[in-house]
Short mmCIF file of C-alpha atoms and ligand atoms in Angstrom, two decimals:
data_model
loop_
_atom_site.label_atom_id
_atom_site.label_comp_id
_atom_site.label_asym_id
_atom_site.label_seq_id
_atom_site.Cartn_x
_atom_site.Cartn_y
_atom_site.Cartn_z
CA UNK A 26 88.89 67.01 95.48
CA UNK A 27 84.94 66.40 93.88
CA UNK A 28 81.91 66.43 96.44
CA UNK A 29 78.25 66.07 96.49
CA UNK A 30 78.36 67.40 100.20
CA UNK A 31 76.89 70.95 100.58
CA UNK A 32 77.68 71.29 103.88
CA UNK A 33 80.80 70.77 103.35
CA UNK A 34 80.76 73.34 100.80
CA UNK A 35 79.44 75.70 103.34
CA UNK A 36 82.40 75.18 106.21
CA UNK A 37 84.93 76.20 103.52
CA UNK A 38 83.66 79.38 102.30
CA UNK A 39 83.35 80.17 106.23
CA UNK A 40 86.47 79.20 106.67
CA UNK A 41 87.32 81.60 103.41
CA UNK A 42 88.48 78.63 101.57
CA UNK A 43 87.68 78.96 97.99
CA UNK A 44 85.73 75.55 95.93
CA UNK A 45 84.96 75.16 92.45
CA UNK A 46 81.12 75.40 92.15
CA UNK A 47 78.09 74.55 89.82
CA UNK A 48 76.24 77.06 87.65
CA UNK A 49 74.15 77.16 84.70
CA UNK A 50 76.76 78.55 82.67
CA UNK A 51 80.48 77.18 83.65
CA UNK A 52 81.72 76.14 87.04
CA UNK A 53 83.11 79.14 89.04
CA UNK A 54 85.83 79.66 91.38
CA UNK A 55 83.61 80.96 94.46
CA UNK A 56 84.60 82.83 97.66
CA UNK A 57 82.96 84.90 99.75
CA UNK A 58 82.76 88.47 98.30
CA UNK A 59 83.66 90.25 101.20
CA UNK A 60 86.22 88.44 102.45
CA UNK A 61 90.23 89.72 101.24
CA UNK A 62 92.07 86.82 101.98
CA UNK A 63 89.24 84.67 100.20
CA UNK A 64 88.99 86.76 97.09
CA UNK A 65 92.97 86.83 97.16
CA UNK A 66 93.20 83.32 97.12
CA UNK A 67 91.00 83.58 93.94
CA UNK A 68 93.35 85.77 91.94
CA UNK A 69 96.55 83.85 92.77
CA UNK A 70 95.06 80.19 91.78
CA UNK A 71 93.57 81.58 88.91
CA UNK A 72 96.83 83.47 88.06
CA UNK A 73 94.29 86.29 87.15
CA UNK A 74 95.35 90.45 86.91
CA UNK A 75 93.93 91.86 89.87
CA UNK A 76 92.79 94.98 86.95
CA UNK A 77 90.29 92.10 85.76
CA UNK A 78 87.23 92.46 88.79
CA UNK A 79 84.62 89.01 89.31
CA UNK A 80 80.98 88.46 88.92
CA UNK A 81 79.00 88.89 92.46
CA UNK A 82 77.34 86.48 92.56
CA UNK A 83 74.04 86.61 94.46
CA UNK A 84 70.80 84.71 95.67
CA UNK A 85 67.80 86.55 94.51
CA UNK A 86 66.68 89.50 93.23
CA UNK A 87 65.73 91.14 96.85
CA UNK A 88 69.34 90.87 97.39
CA UNK A 89 70.39 93.34 94.11
CA UNK A 90 70.44 96.73 96.25
CA UNK A 91 72.58 95.34 98.62
CA UNK A 92 74.89 95.26 96.58
CA UNK A 93 74.20 97.41 93.63
CA UNK A 94 72.80 101.03 94.05
CA UNK A 95 70.93 103.29 91.34
CA UNK A 96 69.86 100.58 90.17
CA UNK A 97 67.34 101.54 87.01
CA UNK A 98 64.45 100.42 86.21
CA UNK A 99 65.11 98.51 82.89
CA UNK A 100 67.66 96.70 85.16
CA UNK A 101 64.46 95.10 87.78
CA UNK A 102 62.46 94.55 84.43
CA UNK A 103 64.79 92.23 82.50
CA UNK A 104 65.88 90.44 86.20
CA UNK A 105 62.74 89.62 86.70
CA UNK A 106 61.97 87.77 83.04
CA UNK A 107 65.63 86.50 83.50
CA UNK A 108 66.95 85.86 86.96
CA UNK A 109 67.79 83.27 87.94
CA UNK A 110 69.62 82.86 84.93
CA UNK A 111 72.42 83.63 82.23
CA UNK A 112 72.44 87.78 82.59
CA UNK A 113 74.68 89.77 84.13
CA UNK A 114 74.87 93.55 85.01
CA UNK A 115 77.28 96.01 85.64
CA UNK A 116 75.80 98.11 88.44
CA UNK A 117 76.56 101.17 90.44
CA UNK A 118 78.52 99.39 93.36
CA UNK A 119 77.46 99.52 97.01
CA UNK A 120 80.59 101.45 98.70
CA UNK A 121 81.17 98.42 101.00
CA UNK A 122 81.61 95.70 98.34
CA UNK A 123 85.71 95.71 98.35
CA UNK A 124 87.71 97.11 95.48
CA UNK A 125 89.61 94.07 94.96
CA UNK A 126 86.36 92.58 93.65
CA UNK A 127 85.54 95.34 91.20
CA UNK A 128 89.22 96.03 90.24
CA UNK A 129 88.80 99.41 91.93
CA UNK A 130 85.80 100.71 89.56
CA UNK A 131 83.34 101.86 91.36
CA UNK A 132 80.69 99.48 89.63
CA UNK A 133 79.95 95.85 90.31
CA UNK A 134 79.25 93.10 87.92
CA UNK A 135 76.08 90.77 89.07
CA UNK A 136 73.76 87.70 89.23
CA UNK A 137 71.74 84.69 90.29
CA UNK A 138 72.91 81.92 88.82
CA UNK A 139 70.44 79.47 87.28
CA UNK A 140 71.74 75.91 89.41
CA UNK A 141 68.95 74.62 91.68
CA UNK A 142 73.00 73.76 93.83
CA UNK A 143 74.17 77.03 93.19
CA UNK A 144 70.84 78.63 94.82
CA UNK A 145 70.88 76.30 97.47
CA UNK A 146 74.54 76.94 98.44
CA UNK A 147 73.53 80.57 98.62
CA UNK A 148 70.78 79.45 100.53
CA UNK A 149 72.98 78.72 102.54
CA UNK A 150 75.17 81.67 103.07
CA UNK A 151 74.47 84.47 104.92
CA UNK A 152 77.32 86.55 101.84
CA UNK A 153 77.56 86.69 98.23
CA UNK A 154 79.65 84.63 96.49
CA UNK A 155 82.65 85.68 94.17
CA UNK A 156 83.35 83.84 91.37
CA UNK A 157 85.34 83.40 88.07
CA UNK A 158 85.12 81.36 85.53
CA UNK A 159 86.87 77.93 87.58
CA UNK A 160 89.86 78.25 84.92
CA UNK A 161 93.62 79.57 84.51
CA UNK A 162 93.68 82.69 82.73
CA UNK A 163 93.17 82.98 79.46
CA UNK A 164 92.50 78.59 79.03
CA UNK A 165 88.76 76.54 78.52
CA UNK A 166 85.94 77.35 80.40
CA UNK A 167 85.16 74.24 82.71
CA UNK A 168 81.59 72.63 82.27
CA UNK A 169 82.03 69.40 84.36
CA UNK A 170 83.76 68.96 87.74
CA UNK A 171 86.67 67.12 86.18
CA UNK A 172 87.38 70.36 84.04
CA UNK A 173 87.68 72.06 87.29
CA UNK A 174 89.46 69.01 89.39
CA UNK A 175 91.82 68.83 86.57
CA UNK A 176 92.69 72.67 86.60
CA UNK A 177 93.84 72.62 90.31
CA UNK A 178 93.68 69.75 91.98
CA UNK A 179 94.88 70.34 95.24
CA UNK A 180 94.91 74.29 95.26
CA UNK A 181 90.99 74.74 96.46
CA UNK A 182 89.32 73.31 98.65
CA UNK A 183 86.96 71.24 97.28
CA UNK A 184 84.77 71.72 93.87
CA UNK A 185 81.25 70.44 94.34
CA UNK A 186 79.82 68.56 91.91
CA UNK A 187 76.92 69.90 90.24
CA UNK A 188 76.68 67.59 86.97
CA UNK A 189 77.23 69.39 83.53
CA UNK A 190 76.59 72.73 82.76
CA UNK A 191 73.71 72.99 80.62
CA UNK A 192 73.86 76.16 78.93
CA UNK A 193 78.36 75.53 78.85
CA UNK A 194 79.08 78.89 77.33
CA UNK A 195 79.27 82.41 80.41
CA UNK A 196 76.28 84.21 80.89
CA UNK A 197 75.53 87.94 78.48
CA UNK A 198 76.76 91.04 80.42
CA UNK A 199 75.12 94.32 80.18
CA UNK A 200 75.00 97.17 81.77
CA UNK A 201 72.96 101.07 81.40
CA UNK A 202 73.01 103.81 80.53
CA UNK A 203 70.09 106.43 80.38
CA UNK A 204 67.72 103.44 81.20
CA UNK A 205 68.90 101.54 77.93
CA UNK A 206 70.94 98.72 78.16
CA UNK A 207 74.59 98.56 76.49
CA UNK A 208 76.06 95.05 75.50
CA UNK A 209 79.78 94.15 77.76
CA UNK A 210 80.03 90.74 76.78
CA UNK A 211 78.09 88.56 74.56
CA UNK A 212 76.87 85.04 76.19
CA UNK A 213 74.31 82.40 77.14
CA UNK A 214 71.78 84.76 77.00
CA UNK A 215 70.87 85.89 72.94
CA UNK A 216 70.86 89.48 72.86
CA UNK A 217 67.60 88.80 70.83
CA UNK A 218 65.93 87.47 74.00
CA UNK A 219 66.81 90.98 75.97
CA UNK A 220 66.31 93.01 72.86
CA UNK A 221 62.24 91.44 73.20
CA UNK A 222 61.99 92.93 76.15
CA UNK A 223 63.44 96.01 76.11
CA UNK A 224 61.76 96.56 72.63
CA UNK A 225 64.71 98.82 71.33
CA UNK A 226 67.88 98.15 70.26
CA UNK A 227 71.05 97.02 72.39
CA UNK A 228 73.74 99.35 72.30
CA UNK A 229 76.86 98.24 71.97
CA UNK A 230 79.32 100.24 74.02
CA UNK A 231 82.24 99.82 71.86
CA UNK A 232 82.87 104.02 71.27
CA UNK A 233 83.20 104.23 74.61
CA UNK A 234 86.90 105.35 75.48
CA UNK A 235 87.58 104.52 78.52
CA UNK A 236 88.04 100.88 79.38
CA UNK A 237 85.33 99.88 80.94
CA UNK A 238 85.51 96.03 80.33
CA UNK A 239 89.04 94.85 81.52
CA UNK A 240 88.72 91.29 81.50
CA UNK A 241 87.98 91.11 78.20
CA UNK A 242 91.10 90.21 76.71
CA UNK A 243 91.35 89.05 72.89
CA UNK A 244 93.28 86.08 73.65
CA UNK A 245 91.21 84.08 75.79
CA UNK A 246 89.01 80.72 75.81
CA UNK A 247 92.10 79.30 74.55
CA UNK A 248 93.24 75.55 73.91
CA UNK A 249 96.36 75.01 73.48
CA UNK A 250 96.83 73.23 70.15
CA UNK A 251 96.74 75.38 67.33
CA UNK A 252 93.23 76.82 66.29
CA UNK A 253 91.89 78.16 63.61
CA UNK A 254 88.58 79.98 62.52
CA UNK A 255 86.94 80.04 59.20
CA UNK A 256 84.08 79.23 56.70
CA UNK A 257 85.72 77.46 54.76
CA UNK A 258 86.80 74.27 56.53
CA UNK A 259 87.35 72.02 53.41
CA UNK A 260 90.31 74.92 51.95
CA UNK A 261 91.87 75.06 55.46
CA UNK A 262 91.78 71.10 55.40
CA UNK A 263 93.97 71.50 51.54
CA UNK A 264 95.89 74.27 53.26
CA UNK A 265 96.99 71.71 55.98
CA UNK A 266 97.40 68.55 54.65
CA UNK A 267 99.34 66.56 55.82
CA UNK A 268 99.19 67.94 59.31
CA UNK A 269 97.65 66.12 62.40
CA UNK A 270 93.80 67.94 62.50
CA UNK A 271 91.04 67.94 64.45
CA UNK A 272 87.54 69.60 63.17
CA UNK A 273 85.03 71.54 65.26
CA UNK A 274 81.78 71.36 63.32
CA UNK A 275 78.54 72.77 63.63
CA UNK A 276 75.50 70.48 62.36
CA UNK A 277 77.30 68.25 59.36
CA UNK A 278 80.25 65.85 59.25
CA UNK A 279 83.18 66.32 56.80
CA UNK A 280 82.80 63.48 54.50
CA UNK A 281 85.64 62.89 53.13
CA UNK A 282 87.09 63.14 57.07
CA UNK A 283 88.61 60.66 59.85
CA UNK A 284 85.52 60.44 61.50
CA UNK A 285 87.67 59.76 64.90
CA UNK A 286 88.55 63.44 64.48
CA UNK A 287 85.73 65.28 64.53
CA UNK A 288 82.81 66.55 66.55
CA UNK A 289 79.71 67.79 65.81
CA UNK A 290 78.27 70.94 67.97
CA UNK A 291 74.46 69.99 66.81
CA UNK A 292 73.50 67.61 64.25
CA UNK A 293 69.85 68.94 64.39
CA UNK A 294 71.84 72.53 64.02
CA UNK A 295 70.40 73.89 67.20
CA UNK A 296 72.26 76.46 68.45
CA UNK A 297 71.47 76.20 72.38
CA UNK A 298 72.78 72.43 72.08
CA UNK A 299 75.83 74.06 69.94
CA UNK A 300 76.76 76.09 72.76
CA UNK A 301 75.95 73.55 75.85
CA UNK A 302 78.31 71.50 74.34
CA UNK A 303 81.48 73.93 72.95
CA UNK A 304 83.96 74.19 76.06
CA UNK A 305 83.64 70.03 76.50
CA UNK A 306 84.01 69.61 72.59
CA UNK A 307 87.25 72.43 73.23
CA UNK A 308 88.60 70.58 75.80
CA UNK A 309 87.86 67.08 74.18
CA UNK A 310 90.12 67.46 71.27
CA UNK A 311 92.74 70.11 72.67
CA UNK A 312 93.62 66.66 74.84
CA UNK A 313 93.74 64.18 71.45
CA UNK A 314 97.82 65.57 70.50
CA UNK A 315 96.57 67.97 67.42
CA UNK A 316 98.78 69.62 65.21
CA UNK A 317 95.79 72.02 64.48
CA UNK A 318 92.42 72.52 65.45
CA UNK A 319 89.98 73.47 62.10
CA UNK A 320 86.58 75.51 64.04
CA UNK A 321 83.88 76.17 61.43
CA UNK A 322 82.51 80.04 62.27
CA UNK A 323 78.78 79.63 63.46
CA UNK A 324 75.06 81.29 61.67
CA UNK A 325 75.89 84.89 62.76
CA UNK A 326 72.59 84.91 64.70
CA UNK A 327 71.64 84.59 68.79
CA UNK A 328 73.52 82.17 70.41
CA UNK A 329 75.14 81.05 67.08
CA UNK A 330 77.42 85.17 68.15
CA UNK A 331 78.15 83.90 71.75
CA UNK A 332 79.48 80.83 70.13
CA UNK A 333 81.79 83.02 67.40
CA UNK A 334 82.63 85.12 69.82
CA UNK A 335 84.64 82.71 71.76
CA UNK A 336 85.53 80.89 68.90
CA UNK A 337 87.44 84.12 67.85
CA UNK A 338 89.25 84.92 70.80
CA UNK A 339 90.23 81.05 70.30
CA UNK A 340 92.11 81.49 67.53
CA UNK A 341 93.70 84.51 68.89
CA UNK A 342 97.60 83.74 68.87
CA UNK A 343 98.82 86.37 71.28
CA UNK A 344 98.29 87.63 74.69
CA UNK A 345 97.81 90.99 73.51
CA UNK A 346 95.58 92.46 75.83
CA UNK A 347 93.03 94.34 74.01
CA UNK A 348 89.60 95.53 74.66
CA UNK A 349 87.06 93.30 73.68
CA UNK A 350 84.72 96.50 72.68
CA UNK A 351 87.50 98.37 70.36
CA UNK A 352 87.93 95.32 68.75
CA UNK A 353 86.41 93.26 65.86
CA UNK A 354 83.95 91.84 67.92
CA UNK A 355 80.28 92.74 65.30
CA UNK A 356 76.91 91.01 66.64
O1 TXA B 411 78.26 82.83 83.32
C1 TXA B 411 79.50 83.36 84.39
O2 TXA B 411 79.17 84.94 83.59
C2 TXA B 411 80.14 82.71 84.64
C3 TXA B 411 80.10 81.70 85.98
C4 TXA B 411 81.34 81.38 86.87
O3 TXA B 411 78.59 82.81 86.43
N1 TXA B 411 81.46 83.18 85.24
C5 TXA B 411 82.36 84.24 84.58
O4 TXA B 411 83.09 85.13 85.07
O5 TXA B 411 82.24 84.03 83.31
P1 TXA B 411 84.85 85.88 84.70
O6 TXA B 411 85.46 86.65 85.99
O7 TXA B 411 85.84 84.56 83.93
O8 TXA B 411 84.44 86.80 83.66
C6 TXA B 411 83.37 88.06 84.45
C7 TXA B 411 84.02 89.26 83.28
C8 TXA B 411 85.23 89.71 82.89
O9 TXA B 411 85.93 89.72 81.69
C9 TXA B 411 85.59 90.50 83.96
O10 TXA B 411 85.97 91.83 83.01
C10 TXA B 411 83.38 91.30 83.66
O11 TXA B 411 82.89 90.03 83.32
N2 TXA B 411 83.58 92.05 84.32
C11 TXA B 411 83.07 91.73 86.13
N3 TXA B 411 82.94 93.27 86.73
C12 TXA B 411 83.16 93.86 85.85
C13 TXA B 411 83.17 95.38 86.30
N4 TXA B 411 82.73 95.71 87.51
N5 TXA B 411 83.06 96.47 84.85
C14 TXA B 411 83.28 95.97 83.70
N6 TXA B 411 83.11 94.60 83.60
C15 TXA B 411 83.38 93.53 84.75
MG1 MG B 412 86.34 83.15 82.89
#
């Protein structure tokens, strides 16, 4: 059931229920971060392996030290600029955070969502919310309340309506090493924006041997339709000629191709607009009974890198559990 009633959402959460709730990035599937019954429900409904930890959503920077310890000054500097917003920190966890949230690791992921309804909801609760994206494991993330309802209908208590998510892709995730910022996941906040504050290059933790981001599966955000990512759309159109094709393009339509089956994410070439429409359009193309979706590779800067990351994952065919940081991800 989709509803605008925040108090009803509070009631469900207080009874250890789980709800879909809006954030500026994507819709989350939320429950009380301190209640293991609710957290188990989230893993079950999503069919998500419990070794994949969850993000804790707090109402403001003042709650950060209730969730995490040993917080480096650079984290506060970034939080002051970007929170509420699409930036998640990996920090040492407070002992009372359930192991189920963090997949038995000693770190916790935490962010303040920048959505008026999410913030209003968090302010009515006396606990933070764990919330993975509200989609079955490895499927396309939801950017509308209807997407969540389509995925989970009767399995969850309600979906809190919050309109279309403005950013449209998940938060950027960073950790810290000796007060240096370490990138864990490309996302809605461009790496360049973080570098402007830190003044130094963000460090990729690619070389670390330990699997510290267990959730970064290679196949992720995947439509059901076969999905090709390419620098040369024309070449792929030739290769797949005779098939029922859909096109996902950056800023220009393909002139010799049926307009019904092509989507341009931003005619103005605006990467922010493109990111905000990405999943919406993927959901739409995936419902068109196509034989293949051909997506154009985006420019390799700013949010273009985050979009390419998601498109690469959407194009992976197998379920191989591979750590994100040991794959070809470059930025
Ligand atoms: O924008 C977002 O981040 C959305 C909204 C709902 O906030 N949430 C989201 O959650 O994308 P999810 O669960 O789909 O992705 C969170 C990622 C997972 O890949 C998980 O492995 C990683 O964060 N993660 C969570 N806790 C971690 C930890 N302690 N260390 C390393 N990675 C962690
Ligand atoms: Mg997700």
